[in-house]
CSV table of C-alpha atoms in Angstrom, one decimal:
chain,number,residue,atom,x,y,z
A,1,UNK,CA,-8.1,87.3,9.3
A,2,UNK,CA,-8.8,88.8,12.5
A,3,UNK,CA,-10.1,86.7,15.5
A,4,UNK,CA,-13.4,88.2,15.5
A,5,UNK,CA,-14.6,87.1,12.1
A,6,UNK,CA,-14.3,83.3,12.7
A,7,UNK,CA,-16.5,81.1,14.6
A,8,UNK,CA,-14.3,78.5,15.5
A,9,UNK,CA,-12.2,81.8,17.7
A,10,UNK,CA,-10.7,80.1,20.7
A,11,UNK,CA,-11.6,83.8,22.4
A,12,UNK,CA,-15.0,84.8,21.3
A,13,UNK,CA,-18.1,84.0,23.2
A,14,UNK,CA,-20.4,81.6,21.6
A,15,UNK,CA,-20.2,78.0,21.3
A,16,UNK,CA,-17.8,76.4,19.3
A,17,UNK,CA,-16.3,72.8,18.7
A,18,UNK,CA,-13.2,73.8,20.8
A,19,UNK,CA,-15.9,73.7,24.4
A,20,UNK,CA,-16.3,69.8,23.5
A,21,UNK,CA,-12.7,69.4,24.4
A,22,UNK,CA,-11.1,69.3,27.7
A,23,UNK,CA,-10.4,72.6,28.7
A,24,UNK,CA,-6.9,73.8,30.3
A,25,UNK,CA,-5.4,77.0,31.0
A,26,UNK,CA,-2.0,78.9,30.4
A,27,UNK,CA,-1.2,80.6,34.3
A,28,UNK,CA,1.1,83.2,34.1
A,29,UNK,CA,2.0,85.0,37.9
A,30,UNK,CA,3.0,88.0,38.2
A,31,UNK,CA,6.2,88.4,40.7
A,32,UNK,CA,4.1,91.6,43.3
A,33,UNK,CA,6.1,92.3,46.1
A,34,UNK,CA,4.5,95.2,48.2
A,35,UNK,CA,7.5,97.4,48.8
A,36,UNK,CA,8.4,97.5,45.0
A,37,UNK,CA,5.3,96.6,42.5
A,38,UNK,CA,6.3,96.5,38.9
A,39,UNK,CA,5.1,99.6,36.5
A,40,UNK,CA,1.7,98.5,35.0
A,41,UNK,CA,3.0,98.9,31.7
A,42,UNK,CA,6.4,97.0,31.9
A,43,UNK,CA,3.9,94.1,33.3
A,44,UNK,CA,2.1,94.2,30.7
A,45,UNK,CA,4.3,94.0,28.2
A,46,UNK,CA,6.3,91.4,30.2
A,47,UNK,CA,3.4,89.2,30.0
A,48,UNK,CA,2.8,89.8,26.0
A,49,UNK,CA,6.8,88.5,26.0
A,50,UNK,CA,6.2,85.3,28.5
A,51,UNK,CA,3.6,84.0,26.1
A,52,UNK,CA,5.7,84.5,23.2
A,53,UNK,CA,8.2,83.1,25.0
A,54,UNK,CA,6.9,80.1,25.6
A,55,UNK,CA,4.5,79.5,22.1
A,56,UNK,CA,8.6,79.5,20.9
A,57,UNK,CA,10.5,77.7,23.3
A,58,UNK,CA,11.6,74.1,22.0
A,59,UNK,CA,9.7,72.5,24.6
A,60,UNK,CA,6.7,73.4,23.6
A,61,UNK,CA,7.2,72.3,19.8
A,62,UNK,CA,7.2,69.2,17.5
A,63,UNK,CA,8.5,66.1,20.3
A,64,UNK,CA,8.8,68.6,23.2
A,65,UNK,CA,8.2,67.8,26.6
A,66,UNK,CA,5.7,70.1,27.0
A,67,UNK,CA,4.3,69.9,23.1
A,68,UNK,CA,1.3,67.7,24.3
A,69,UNK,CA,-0.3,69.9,26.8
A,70,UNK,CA,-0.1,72.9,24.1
A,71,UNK,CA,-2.0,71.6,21.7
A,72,UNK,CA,-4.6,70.2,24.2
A,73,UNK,CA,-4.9,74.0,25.0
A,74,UNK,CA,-5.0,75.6,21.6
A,75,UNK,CA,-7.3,72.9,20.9
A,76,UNK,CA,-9.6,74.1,23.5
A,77,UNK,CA,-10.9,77.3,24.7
A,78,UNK,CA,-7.4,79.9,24.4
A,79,UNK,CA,-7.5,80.6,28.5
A,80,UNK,CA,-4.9,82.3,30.2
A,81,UNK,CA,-5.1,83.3,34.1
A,82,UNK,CA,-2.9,85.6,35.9
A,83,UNK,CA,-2.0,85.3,39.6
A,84,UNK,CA,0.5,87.0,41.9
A,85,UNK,CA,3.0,86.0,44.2
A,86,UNK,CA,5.7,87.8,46.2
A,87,UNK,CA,8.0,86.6,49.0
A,88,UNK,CA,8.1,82.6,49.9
A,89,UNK,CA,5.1,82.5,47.0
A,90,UNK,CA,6.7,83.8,44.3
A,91,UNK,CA,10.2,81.3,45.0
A,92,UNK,CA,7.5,78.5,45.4
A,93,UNK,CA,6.2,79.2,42.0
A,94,UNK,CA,9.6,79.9,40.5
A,95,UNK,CA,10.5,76.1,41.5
A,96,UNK,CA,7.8,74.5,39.2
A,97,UNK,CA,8.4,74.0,35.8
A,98,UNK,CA,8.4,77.5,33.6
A,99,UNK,CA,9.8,80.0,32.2
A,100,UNK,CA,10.6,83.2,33.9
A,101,UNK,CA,10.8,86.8,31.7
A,102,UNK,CA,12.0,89.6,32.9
A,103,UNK,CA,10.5,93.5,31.6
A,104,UNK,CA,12.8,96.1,30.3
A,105,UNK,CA,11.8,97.8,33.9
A,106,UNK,CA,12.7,94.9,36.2
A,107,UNK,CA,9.0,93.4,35.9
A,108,UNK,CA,9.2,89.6,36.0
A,109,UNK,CA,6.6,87.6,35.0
A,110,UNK,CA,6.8,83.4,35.0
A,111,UNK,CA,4.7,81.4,32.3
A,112,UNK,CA,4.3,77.9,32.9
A,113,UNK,CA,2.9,74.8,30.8
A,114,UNK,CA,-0.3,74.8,30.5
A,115,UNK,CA,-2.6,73.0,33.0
A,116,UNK,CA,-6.3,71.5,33.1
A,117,UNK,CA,-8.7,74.2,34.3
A,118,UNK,CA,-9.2,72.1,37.6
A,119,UNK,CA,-6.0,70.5,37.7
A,120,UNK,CA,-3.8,73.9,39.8
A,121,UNK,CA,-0.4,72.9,41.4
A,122,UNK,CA,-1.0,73.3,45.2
A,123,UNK,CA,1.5,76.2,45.1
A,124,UNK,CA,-0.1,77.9,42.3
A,125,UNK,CA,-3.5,77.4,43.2
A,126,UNK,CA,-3.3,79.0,46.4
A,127,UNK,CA,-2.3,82.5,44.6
A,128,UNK,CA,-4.8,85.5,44.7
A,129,UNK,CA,-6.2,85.8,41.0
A,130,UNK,CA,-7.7,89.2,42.3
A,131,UNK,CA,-5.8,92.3,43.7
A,132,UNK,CA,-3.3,92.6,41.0
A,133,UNK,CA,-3.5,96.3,40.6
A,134,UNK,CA,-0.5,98.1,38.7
A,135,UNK,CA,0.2,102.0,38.3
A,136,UNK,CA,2.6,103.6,36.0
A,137,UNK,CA,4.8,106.0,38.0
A,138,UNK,CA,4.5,108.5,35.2
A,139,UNK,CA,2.9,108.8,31.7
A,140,UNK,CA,4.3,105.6,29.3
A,141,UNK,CA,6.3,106.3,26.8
A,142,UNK,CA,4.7,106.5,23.3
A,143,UNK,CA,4.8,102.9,21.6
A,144,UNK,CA,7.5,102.8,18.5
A,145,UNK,CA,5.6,103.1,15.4
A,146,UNK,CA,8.0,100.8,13.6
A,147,UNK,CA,7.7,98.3,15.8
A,148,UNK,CA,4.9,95.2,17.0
A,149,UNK,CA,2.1,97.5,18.9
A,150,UNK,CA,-0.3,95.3,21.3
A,151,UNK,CA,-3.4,98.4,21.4
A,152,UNK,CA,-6.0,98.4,24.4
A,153,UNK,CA,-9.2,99.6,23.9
A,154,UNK,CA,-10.2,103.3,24.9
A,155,UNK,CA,-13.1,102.0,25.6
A,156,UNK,CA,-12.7,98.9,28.0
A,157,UNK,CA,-11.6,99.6,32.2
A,158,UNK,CA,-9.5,96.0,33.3
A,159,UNK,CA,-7.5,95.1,35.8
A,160,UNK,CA,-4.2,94.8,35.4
A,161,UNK,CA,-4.1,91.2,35.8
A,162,UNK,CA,-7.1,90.7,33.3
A,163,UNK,CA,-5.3,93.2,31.0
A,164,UNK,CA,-2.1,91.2,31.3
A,165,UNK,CA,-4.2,88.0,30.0
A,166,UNK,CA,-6.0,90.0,27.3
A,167,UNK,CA,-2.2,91.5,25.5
A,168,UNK,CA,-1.2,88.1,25.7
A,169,UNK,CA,-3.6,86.7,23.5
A,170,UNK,CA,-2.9,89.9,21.2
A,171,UNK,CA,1.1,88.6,21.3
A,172,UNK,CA,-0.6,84.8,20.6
A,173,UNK,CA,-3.2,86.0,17.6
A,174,UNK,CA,-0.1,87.7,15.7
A,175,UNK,CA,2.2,85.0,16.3
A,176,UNK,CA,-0.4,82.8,14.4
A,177,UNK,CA,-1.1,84.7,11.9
A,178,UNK,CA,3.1,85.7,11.3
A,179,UNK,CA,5.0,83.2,8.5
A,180,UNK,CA,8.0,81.0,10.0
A,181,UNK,CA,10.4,83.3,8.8
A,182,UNK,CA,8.8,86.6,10.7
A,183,UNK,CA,8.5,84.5,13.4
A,184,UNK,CA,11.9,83.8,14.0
A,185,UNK,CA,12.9,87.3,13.1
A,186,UNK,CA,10.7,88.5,16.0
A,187,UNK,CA,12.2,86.0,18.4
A,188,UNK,CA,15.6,86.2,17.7
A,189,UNK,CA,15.3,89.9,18.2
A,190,UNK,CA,14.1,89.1,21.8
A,191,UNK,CA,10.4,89.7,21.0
A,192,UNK,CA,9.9,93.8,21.0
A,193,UNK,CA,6.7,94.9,21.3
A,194,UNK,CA,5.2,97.8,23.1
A,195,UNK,CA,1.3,98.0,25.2
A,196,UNK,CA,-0.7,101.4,24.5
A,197,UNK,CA,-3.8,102.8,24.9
A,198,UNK,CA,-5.4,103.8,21.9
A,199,UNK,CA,-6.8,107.0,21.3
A,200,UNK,CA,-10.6,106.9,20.1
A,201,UNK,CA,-10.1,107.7,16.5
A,202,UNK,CA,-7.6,105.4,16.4
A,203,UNK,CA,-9.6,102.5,18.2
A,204,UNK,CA,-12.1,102.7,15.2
A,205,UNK,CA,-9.3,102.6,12.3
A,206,UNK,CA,-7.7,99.7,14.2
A,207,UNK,CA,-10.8,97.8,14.6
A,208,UNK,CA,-11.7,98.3,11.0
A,209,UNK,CA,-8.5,97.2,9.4
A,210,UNK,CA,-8.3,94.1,9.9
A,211,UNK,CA,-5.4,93.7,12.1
A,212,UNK,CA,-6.3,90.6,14.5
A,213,UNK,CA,-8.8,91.6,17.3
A,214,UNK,CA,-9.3,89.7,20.7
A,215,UNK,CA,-12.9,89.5,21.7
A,216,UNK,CA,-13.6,88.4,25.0
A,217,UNK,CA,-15.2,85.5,26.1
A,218,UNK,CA,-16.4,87.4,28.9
A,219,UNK,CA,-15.7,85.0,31.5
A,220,UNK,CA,-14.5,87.7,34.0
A,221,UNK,CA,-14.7,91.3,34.7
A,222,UNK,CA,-16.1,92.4,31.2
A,223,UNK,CA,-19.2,92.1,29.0
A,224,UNK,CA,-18.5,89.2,26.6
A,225,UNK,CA,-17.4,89.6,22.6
A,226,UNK,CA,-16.2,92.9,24.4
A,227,UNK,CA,-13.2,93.9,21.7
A,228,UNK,CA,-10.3,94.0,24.1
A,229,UNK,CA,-6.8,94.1,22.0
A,230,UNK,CA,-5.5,94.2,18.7
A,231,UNK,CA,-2.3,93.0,17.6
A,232,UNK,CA,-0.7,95.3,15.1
A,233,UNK,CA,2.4,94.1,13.7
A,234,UNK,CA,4.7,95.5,11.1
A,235,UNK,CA,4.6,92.0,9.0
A,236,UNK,CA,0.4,92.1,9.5
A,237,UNK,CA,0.6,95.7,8.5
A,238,UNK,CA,2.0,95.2,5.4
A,239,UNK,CA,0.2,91.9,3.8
A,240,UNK,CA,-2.0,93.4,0.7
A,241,UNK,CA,-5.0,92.5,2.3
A,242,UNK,CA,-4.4,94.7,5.1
């Protein structure tokens, strides 16, 4: 089922049960270093990887030592918030708890447990939220059509750091939705997925077949229940009721 269809979506706009709980937030910061920016794509997709990474990662399941805060947060409002860092910043940041994914391009991106929405680190929350703008230094490369596609809308302009929040809860909404054993195929294979635009035509198939769809709360930058991504795996693609 995609996001959009059920009320209780920890992404779409209107009230649901999950505002009654304490809120956190996932951060993710971008490593930005002036003289050498990471491609926009390979950031993007690096991002899509560091929340995989983490929804996966053994301390985040069952007993783990950071199991408690992720189900506070899934429990709540899905948040994610993207920040950049470079020099003295960005080995600050690497020094808290985390995980750190590197991009197929060198893009590094570090995912840390999540937080309480007012409860920053010092040396996270003096990082710039805005100004994370990203170029690709030539066309991408087309996504692999047998592989897990995250699709931006034609029809949406982001930042890149807002982009970066809105493919990773594509990467989260097919995580959920994938069986134990597709999940541990997709991680053990080191998490592929590529980040495209879609064309128009496409956009509109996508939206209508039933692949899952982020809408966005519309906290920032966009108009809320705004469709943002959909996640379009090979498992999803396949289920009958696709």
């Amino acid at each position: 089922m995609s996001s959009d269809d059920t009320p209780q979506s920890p992404f779409h706009n209107g009230p649901t049960d999950r505002d009654e709980a304490p809120q956190y937030v996932l951060p993710l910061v971008v490593h930005l270093e002036k003289t050498d920016p990471p491609a926009r794509t390979d950031a993007l997709r690096t991002a899509a990887r560091a929340v995989l990474t983490i929804l996966s990662d053994e301390r985040s399941l069952g007993e783990g030592a950071w199991a408690g805060a992720m189900r506070d947060w899934e429990d709540a409002r899905i948040r994610k918030v993207v920040r950049r860092a470079r020099g003295a910043e960005w080995r600050k940041a690497a020094a808290l708890d985390g995980i750190t994914v590197t991009g197929e391009d060198g893009a590094e991106v570090r995912v840390f447990p999540p937080i309480p929405l007012d409860g920053w680190p010092k040396e996270l929350a003096k990082l710039q939220v805005s100004g994370t703008e990203l170029d690709d230094p030539g066309p991408p490369a087309a996504p692999d059509p047998e592989g897990p596609v995250l699709w931006l809308s034609p029809e949406l302009e982001m930042s890149a750091g807002k982009t970066m929040a809105q493919v990773g809860h594509g990467a989260q909404l097919a995580w959920w939705e994938l069986s134990d054993t597709e999940r541990k195929a997709w991680r053990e294979a080191g998490f592929p997925l590529s980040v495209a635009t879609a064309a128009p035509e496409h956009w509109r198939e996508l939206t209508a077949s039933g692949l899952p769809v982020v809408r966005d709360a519309g906290f920032t930058e966009i108009a809320p229940s705004s469709r943002t991504v959909i996640a379009d795996h090979p498992a999803l693609r396949r289920r009958p009721e696709r």
